Structure formats: structure tokens, C-alpha cells
XYZ file of C-alpha atoms in Angstrom:
423
model
C -25.209 -92.688 -0.930
C -23.114 -92.389 -4.620
C -26.252 -91.852 -6.598
C -27.383 -88.649 -4.398
C -24.170 -87.559 -4.182
C -24.000 -87.651 -8.222
C -27.150 -85.821 -8.288
C -26.437 -83.114 -6.304
C -23.101 -82.823 -8.216
C -25.090 -82.597 -11.581
C -27.457 -79.484 -9.816
C -24.175 -77.967 -8.322
C -22.297 -78.227 -11.451
C -23.169 -75.658 -14.426
C -23.245 -76.728 -17.835
C -19.842 -76.621 -19.444
C -21.046 -75.335 -22.535
C -22.726 -72.296 -20.611
C -21.022 -72.069 -17.984
C -18.413 -69.364 -17.950
C -14.564 -69.331 -16.294
C -14.740 -67.614 -12.926
C -12.007 -64.730 -12.623
C -8.633 -65.373 -10.807
C -7.064 -62.820 -9.041
C -3.975 -62.472 -6.961
C -2.549 -65.365 -5.041
C -3.075 -65.213 -1.268
C 0.167 -66.544 -0.449
C 3.434 -65.698 -1.548
C 4.783 -67.674 -4.799
C 1.560 -69.534 -4.855
C -0.907 -69.738 -7.904
C -3.624 -67.117 -8.325
C -7.077 -67.148 -6.201
C -9.255 -69.264 -6.666
C -7.608 -72.315 -7.460
C -8.134 -73.698 -11.226
C -11.321 -75.980 -11.203
C -13.461 -74.203 -8.166
C -16.909 -73.421 -8.422
C -19.337 -71.392 -6.386
C -21.820 -74.755 -4.502
C -25.337 -73.801 -5.502
C -26.865 -74.138 -1.811
C -29.413 -71.821 -2.424
C -31.261 -74.034 -4.998
C -31.792 -76.757 -2.395
C -32.344 -74.522 0.500
C -35.885 -76.051 0.545
C -35.008 -79.415 0.964
C -33.118 -80.897 4.024
C -32.478 -84.219 2.873
C -30.602 -82.847 -0.445
C -28.359 -80.479 2.258
C -27.603 -83.902 4.062
C -26.729 -85.187 0.550
C -23.940 -81.515 0.195
C -22.513 -82.114 3.556
C -21.526 -85.596 2.707
C -20.376 -84.781 -0.715
C -18.449 -81.809 1.169
C -16.565 -84.195 3.119
C -15.703 -86.466 0.619
C -14.321 -83.491 -1.435
C -12.255 -82.461 1.520
C -10.402 -85.921 1.767
C -10.025 -86.128 -2.045
C -6.293 -85.910 -3.084
C -5.225 -82.567 -5.012
C -4.645 -84.666 -8.036
C -8.029 -84.952 -9.453
C -8.659 -85.597 -13.146
C -9.573 -82.257 -14.811
C -13.146 -83.443 -15.799
C -14.132 -83.834 -11.812
C -15.901 -80.867 -10.503
C -14.881 -79.556 -7.709
C -17.900 -78.405 -5.592
C -16.708 -76.078 -2.807
C -18.158 -75.598 0.632
C -15.768 -73.513 2.246
C -16.942 -70.398 4.409
C -15.864 -67.550 2.018
C -16.862 -65.297 4.523
C -13.679 -66.496 6.464
C -10.759 -64.894 4.390
C -7.385 -67.243 4.070
C -3.808 -67.023 6.291
C -1.581 -64.789 3.971
C 1.965 -62.638 4.844
C 0.890 -59.244 5.842
C 2.365 -56.457 2.875
C -0.093 -53.319 4.011
C -0.218 -51.756 7.313
C -2.591 -49.013 8.729
C -1.635 -45.722 9.304
C -1.726 -43.799 12.598
C -4.476 -41.861 11.616
C -6.402 -45.512 10.702
C -5.069 -46.756 14.261
C -6.581 -43.824 15.985
C -9.709 -43.568 14.340
C -10.448 -47.585 15.157
C -9.423 -46.893 18.630
C -11.440 -43.988 19.020
C -14.743 -44.664 16.686
C -16.193 -41.381 17.947
C -13.718 -38.942 18.815
C -14.825 -35.590 20.607
C -15.048 -32.791 18.159
C -12.465 -30.126 17.846
C -13.026 -27.075 19.949
C -13.367 -23.948 17.933
C -10.260 -21.742 17.903
C -10.170 -18.853 20.664
C -10.572 -15.661 18.777
C -9.899 -12.286 19.808
C -12.495 -10.456 17.977
C -12.551 -11.752 14.013
C -9.167 -13.192 14.400
C -7.728 -16.272 16.041
C -4.840 -15.625 18.582
C -2.052 -16.394 15.850
C -4.323 -14.023 12.850
C -4.101 -11.425 15.890
C -0.335 -11.517 16.318
C 0.394 -11.353 12.844
C -2.193 -8.347 12.807
C -0.120 -6.764 15.780
C 2.828 -7.190 14.357
C 2.471 -6.343 10.669
C 0.123 -3.211 12.381
C 3.264 -2.234 14.609
C 5.438 -2.233 11.508
C 3.449 0.153 9.264
C 2.979 2.382 12.230
C 6.930 2.778 12.991
C 6.989 3.430 9.121
C 4.067 5.949 9.139
C 5.591 7.578 12.674
C 9.149 7.617 11.096
C 7.315 9.185 7.408
C 5.346 12.107 9.935
C 8.866 13.108 11.772
C 10.715 13.504 8.271
C 8.076 15.439 6.541
C 7.418 17.865 10.017
C 11.259 18.091 10.142
C 11.525 19.261 6.597
C 8.736 21.624 6.880
C 9.861 23.315 9.678
C 13.008 23.732 8.324
C 12.071 25.540 5.831
C 11.648 29.863 6.069
C 8.274 29.979 6.512
C 8.334 27.131 9.259
C 10.815 28.984 10.925
C 9.294 31.837 11.096
C 5.905 30.347 12.506
C 7.643 28.750 15.194
C 9.416 31.972 15.676
C 5.879 33.855 16.098
C 3.936 30.775 17.988
C 7.190 28.953 20.098
C 4.155 26.729 21.816
C 3.079 28.599 24.708
C 1.558 32.307 25.173
C 1.840 34.526 28.377
C -0.089 34.285 31.280
C -2.203 37.327 32.496
C -0.452 39.409 34.988
C -0.974 38.014 38.779
C -0.645 34.597 37.878
C 1.165 32.518 40.583
C 4.342 30.957 39.947
C 5.362 27.266 41.402
C 2.839 24.603 42.968
C 1.478 25.216 46.281
C 1.826 21.948 48.593
C -2.168 21.244 48.745
C -1.829 20.721 45.084
C 0.679 18.155 45.410
C -1.803 15.829 47.563
C -4.555 16.814 45.513
C -2.522 15.317 42.484
C -1.729 12.245 44.818
C -5.385 11.707 45.912
C -6.973 12.269 42.257
C -4.164 9.667 41.053
C -5.223 7.007 43.399
C -8.854 7.462 43.141
C -8.815 7.175 39.059
C -6.730 3.648 39.247
C -9.322 2.455 41.490
C -12.218 3.617 39.566
C -10.987 2.316 36.491
C -10.140 -0.821 37.443
C -13.707 -1.186 39.437
C -15.522 0.335 36.282
C -13.752 -2.376 34.050
C -14.786 -4.880 36.566
C -18.311 -3.610 36.843
C -18.635 -3.960 33.015
C -17.161 -7.527 32.777
C -18.777 -8.884 36.050
C -21.086 -11.935 35.421
C -21.585 -13.662 38.564
C -21.002 -11.197 41.509
C -19.346 -12.882 44.537
C -20.910 -10.673 47.369
C -23.662 -7.987 46.850
C -24.548 -4.717 49.175
C -28.035 -3.533 50.443
C -28.927 -0.140 52.259
C -30.087 -0.554 55.805
C -33.380 1.316 54.270
C -34.092 -0.847 51.754
C -33.196 -4.607 51.988
C -34.729 -5.325 48.689
C -32.562 -3.238 46.414
C -29.161 -5.077 46.082
C -25.947 -4.024 44.224
C -22.569 -6.338 43.389
C -19.969 -5.257 46.114
C -17.827 -4.004 43.141
C -20.455 -1.715 42.370
C -20.915 -0.426 45.481
C -17.100 0.439 45.657
C -16.916 2.065 42.666
C -19.637 4.335 43.157
C -17.931 4.954 46.476
C -14.963 5.658 45.043
C -16.785 8.102 42.705
C -18.248 9.993 45.393
C -14.487 10.252 46.501
C -13.249 11.852 43.331
C -16.314 14.197 43.352
C -15.909 15.632 46.442
C -12.077 15.728 45.838
C -12.561 16.893 42.273
C -14.499 19.910 44.378
C -12.059 21.072 46.786
C -9.728 21.138 43.901
C -11.484 23.177 41.759
C -12.149 25.234 44.979
C -8.361 25.823 45.433
C -7.918 26.469 42.114
C -9.868 29.706 41.779
C -9.199 30.848 45.061
C -5.398 30.724 44.846
C -5.487 31.980 40.865
C -4.063 28.564 39.812
C -7.047 28.548 37.523
C -4.984 30.840 35.015
C -2.533 28.050 34.593
C -4.809 25.573 33.194
C -7.730 27.764 31.730
C -6.898 29.204 28.300
C -7.206 33.268 28.596
C -6.119 34.470 24.696
C -7.009 32.708 21.302
C -3.262 32.453 21.242
C -3.404 28.791 22.550
C -4.579 26.930 19.525
C -1.643 27.803 16.851
C 0.526 27.520 20.056
C -0.797 24.101 20.576
C -0.427 23.311 16.942
C 3.035 24.179 17.221
C 3.973 22.316 20.474
C 2.486 19.332 18.425
C 4.313 19.725 15.544
C 7.451 19.960 18.001
C 6.747 16.703 19.527
C 6.249 15.097 16.108
C 9.818 16.503 15.295
C 11.546 15.030 18.041
C 12.827 18.462 18.593
C 10.704 19.075 21.853
C 9.729 22.550 22.879
C 11.686 23.499 25.704
C 9.487 24.182 28.682
C 8.998 24.657 32.503
C 5.811 23.550 34.061
C 7.034 25.536 36.979
C 6.307 28.737 35.479
C 3.948 27.910 32.623
C 2.350 25.294 30.461
C 2.733 24.949 26.707
C -0.623 25.374 25.037
C -0.921 21.769 24.494
C -0.757 20.842 28.083
C -2.964 23.694 28.774
C -5.558 22.446 26.422
C -5.067 18.562 28.128
C -5.826 19.380 31.363
C -8.714 22.178 30.999
C -10.416 19.240 28.820
C -10.007 16.923 31.371
C -10.444 18.822 34.495
C -13.455 20.723 33.060
C -15.146 18.711 30.479
C -14.060 14.887 30.780
C -14.818 15.294 34.909
C -18.092 16.535 34.615
C -19.418 13.858 31.594
C -18.069 11.092 33.716
C -20.200 13.192 36.815
C -23.331 13.261 34.909
C -23.201 10.064 32.783
C -21.826 8.134 36.333
C -25.046 9.910 38.064
C -27.628 8.397 35.431
C -26.712 4.948 35.961
C -26.476 5.083 39.588
C -28.941 4.086 42.318
C -29.193 7.445 42.974
C -31.110 8.678 39.969
C -35.064 8.555 40.582
C -36.571 5.952 38.610
C -40.082 7.003 38.785
C -39.459 10.264 36.559
C -40.791 9.452 33.423
C -40.557 12.785 31.741
C -36.762 13.153 33.184
C -35.405 9.447 32.086
C -37.154 9.994 28.689
C -35.221 13.671 28.466
C -32.177 12.081 29.276
C -32.524 8.003 28.542
C -29.870 5.653 30.091
C -28.380 4.366 26.889
C -27.270 7.809 26.677
C -25.409 7.629 29.405
C -24.005 4.508 29.050
C -22.540 5.498 25.383
C -20.730 8.533 26.883
C -19.533 6.868 29.960
C -17.524 4.263 28.586
C -15.697 6.329 26.239
C -14.942 9.101 28.773
C -13.229 6.210 30.892
C -11.205 5.488 27.897
C -10.095 9.489 27.486
C -8.926 8.882 31.184
C -6.919 6.015 30.298
C -5.235 7.820 27.005
C -4.624 11.077 28.823
C -2.963 8.837 32.138
C -0.466 6.969 29.919
C 0.504 10.204 27.477
C 0.698 12.552 30.637
C 3.351 9.774 32.261
C 5.373 9.219 29.580
C 5.750 12.831 29.242
C 6.664 13.248 32.873
C 9.609 10.893 32.558
C 10.685 11.735 28.886
C 11.072 15.692 29.833
C 12.655 15.568 32.805
C 11.611 13.181 35.368
C 13.788 14.422 38.234
C 12.212 18.084 37.715
C 9.140 17.136 36.974
C 8.027 14.790 39.904
C 9.846 17.739 42.461
C 7.232 20.072 40.776
C 4.237 17.319 41.782
C 4.730 16.345 44.774
C 7.737 17.825 46.638
C 6.428 21.673 45.754
C 10.053 22.017 44.503
C 11.211 24.290 41.442
C 12.470 27.250 39.969
C 12.171 29.519 37.271
C 15.397 27.986 36.082
C 14.238 24.901 34.066
C 17.585 22.793 34.805
C 17.133 23.870 38.784
C 16.671 20.780 41.294
C 17.396 18.139 38.384
C 19.578 16.498 40.927
C 17.129 16.636 43.653
C 15.523 13.145 44.255
C 12.946 14.198 46.862
C 10.230 14.083 44.301
C 11.332 10.711 43.229
C 10.913 9.315 46.779
C 7.431 10.965 47.244
C 6.077 9.465 44.298
C 7.666 5.950 44.854
C 5.849 5.801 48.134
C 2.546 7.126 46.829
C 2.971 4.220 43.849
C 3.471 1.693 46.972
C 0.213 2.811 48.526
C -1.734 2.683 45.266
C -0.262 -0.962 44.857
C -1.543 -1.803 48.064
C -5.136 -0.016 47.041
C -5.168 -1.649 43.981
C -4.311 -5.447 45.893
C -6.979 -4.368 48.780
C -9.884 -3.776 46.274
C -11.545 -7.462 46.724
C -14.395 -8.302 48.899
C -12.101 -9.962 51.633
C -11.261 -6.178 52.675
C -14.187 -4.337 50.713
C -16.825 -6.482 52.715
C -15.945 -5.284 56.370
C -16.071 -1.682 55.194
C -19.063 -2.108 53.383
C -20.871 -3.458 56.042
C -20.712 0.011 58.177
C -22.864 1.461 55.661
C -25.223 -1.506 54.456
C -25.517 -5.051 54.795
C -23.541 -7.592 52.557
C -24.730 -10.868 51.422
C -23.765 -13.549 49.131
C -26.710 -13.268 47.471
């Protein structure tokens, strides 16, 4: 077996004159010699792959070299048959980090969900914009207050305030004070407006209604129960508004909210400047509103309310569907484009109205609106809590109505006027 082994060794070992030394690297064991060891040369197994008898001889030669002593002569060429795919044991000096551990533990991690956005901003960006915007608005407000106070302190500004103090005299025969029916109308209007705004926003954002309502005369026509409640509240609000307007003109209270002189505009500007300067105009709503209040009430009652009614009717089921000419003259897109901004106006009006009620004398103003108590003296009834208690009770009723505006409570009421189903 020596001769064949020598033949294999002769084939596997390259010519010393033509062979190039193998490049040696770092040691596999700390303190050891560089790898691969001196005298190492790869075996040419591929050349003998087609000769099985040569492979057997090579195997025998490999077994002989495995038991050879380490001090073999330098002229003897060692034929390495070690499996190079298996690394030799060595002392570990490098460890993978946390990211690598997570990658190997879950080679296919789930994609990171996109951040929740508020408009074009993420939540963090929206918070930053809000803070920066709030600071900027405060700075602008401070600058506006300083500028208006300086303007009104000048001689022309003082003369103008003396000419237009913020209100003008009402016509002769204008009533003084508020009758009891006006307080009840005010309460009903607040209750209906709050519920209408809530249901309107629910209709706008509702995707899968929990219940539907159908009239008895047309079972195929179905609308969401929320839309039915919204339209029903609209009807009650319209009825309450019609009664309110009729009583306004019968009692003469219309003169308090309908401008009767062109002086309303310069006086309104004067009142706005006084509000901005934080030196608010002296007023007594029991006798007369300032011009800003008068214009705001006039716009709300005689412009915004009719716009809400006209646009709401166009989008409701009351509107005839087959009236081609009428639908072409008044497209539903126009109604939708106006109805929502009108709702936003009502929200802004309610907010400013409530703020001014509490900022300009809460007890006195609540007595005017809810207890029908007042005097030509603006300081009268300042310590009377009757209006506040009535207002608190009305707020409790509104809160109960807000909580009750849900399908569990609304469905039995809706069944009195039609049928309610789950789909």
C-alpha cells in the first residue's frame, strides 16, 4: 500500500519549484502559532474524484498522516484531509450585540407600523406646533393689546370713544328686561343646539351604524338611527325657533337684537377695540346690548339659523329626489359646503357667548337669562344666586340628554314613529 500512497502523495503535492507558500493568518488559539500550521497544503481530492481506487488510497494515506508524529521531517509534505468547513475550537473574544440577537431570534420581524398622524403631523409634531403656535398667539395678543391701548389713549382715540361708546339708543318703546318665556326659550334652544351639534358630528363620522330607522309608509327607505335623531332634533329646533321669532315681534323684543341705526357699525368697532384693550365697555344687558352683541344675535337668529335650516332640508329625506330642475338649481353639494361651516359658526358663537357671560358678571347675567331678574342699575342683583341655581339645573338636564342620546334610549322612541332594525 506504500507505493500507491506515494503515488497519491506525488499527485497531491505540488512541485516545490512551482508551488507558492500558503498565506498564514492569526492563530486559532491564544498563544498558538499562526493558522494554518507550517507545512500545511490542501489535498487535491478533486483531481482524483473520477478514480474510486485513488480515493481509497487517499483515505488510507490520510489515516497514516493522522497518526504521524508532530516532529516529522521538513521534507515530508503533509496531506491535509481535515474538513475545512468545521472551524477549530477557539476562545471567544467577540460577542454579538442586542440588535444581532433580535435579528437571529426573529429573522423576519413584523414591519414597524406607521406613526399615527394628526393631519400632516405626527403626534409629537402636532404637540410641538400647538405649543409654538400658542406662544406665538400669546405674543401677538400682547402686542395687539398694547397697540390698541396706546391708540385709544391718544386724543383722537379718546374723542372717538366719546362719540361711539359701543352702543346706541334703542327706539322709543323698546322693552326693558327679559320676560319669563325668553328664559325658557333660551334653555330649550341651548339643549337642542348641544344635541344637534353632537348628533351632527356623529352622522358626519359614522361608518357602520348600529341601528336603522324606516318610516311605516316606506320600509325600503332606511336611515341610520343617529341621522333620525339628528333630523328629529332639527324639527324641534325649528319649531322652537319659529315660536321664538313670533314672540320677539309680538313683544317688541326684536328691537334689542335687530339693528335700527347705521350707528351700530362704528359702535361695534368701538366695542371690539375696548374688548381688545382689556378695558371692557360698561354694559347692562337688561336694558340694552352693546353693538357687537346686537350684531352677533342678529346674525345668529336671522342669518345662520335660516342657512342651517335650508341646507339641512336639502340634505334630508324630505327633499324631493325626482325634482330634476330643482335639484339642478340647488345642488346638494352646495348644501353640504354651507351646512358644516354654519355648524362651526354656532360652536364658536356658543363658546364666545359663554365666556363673556361669565367674564362680564356671571351672577348678574345668569339672573337676566334664567331668572328674569334685573334692574337698570348694572350692579343690582349681583349677589342673587337664583339664576345660577336655575342654570345649574338646566346644565344637569343637558348632561342627562347628552348621555341619553344613544341607541338604547333612542330606539324605543324611534319605534313610535317607524320601525327600527339592526340592518
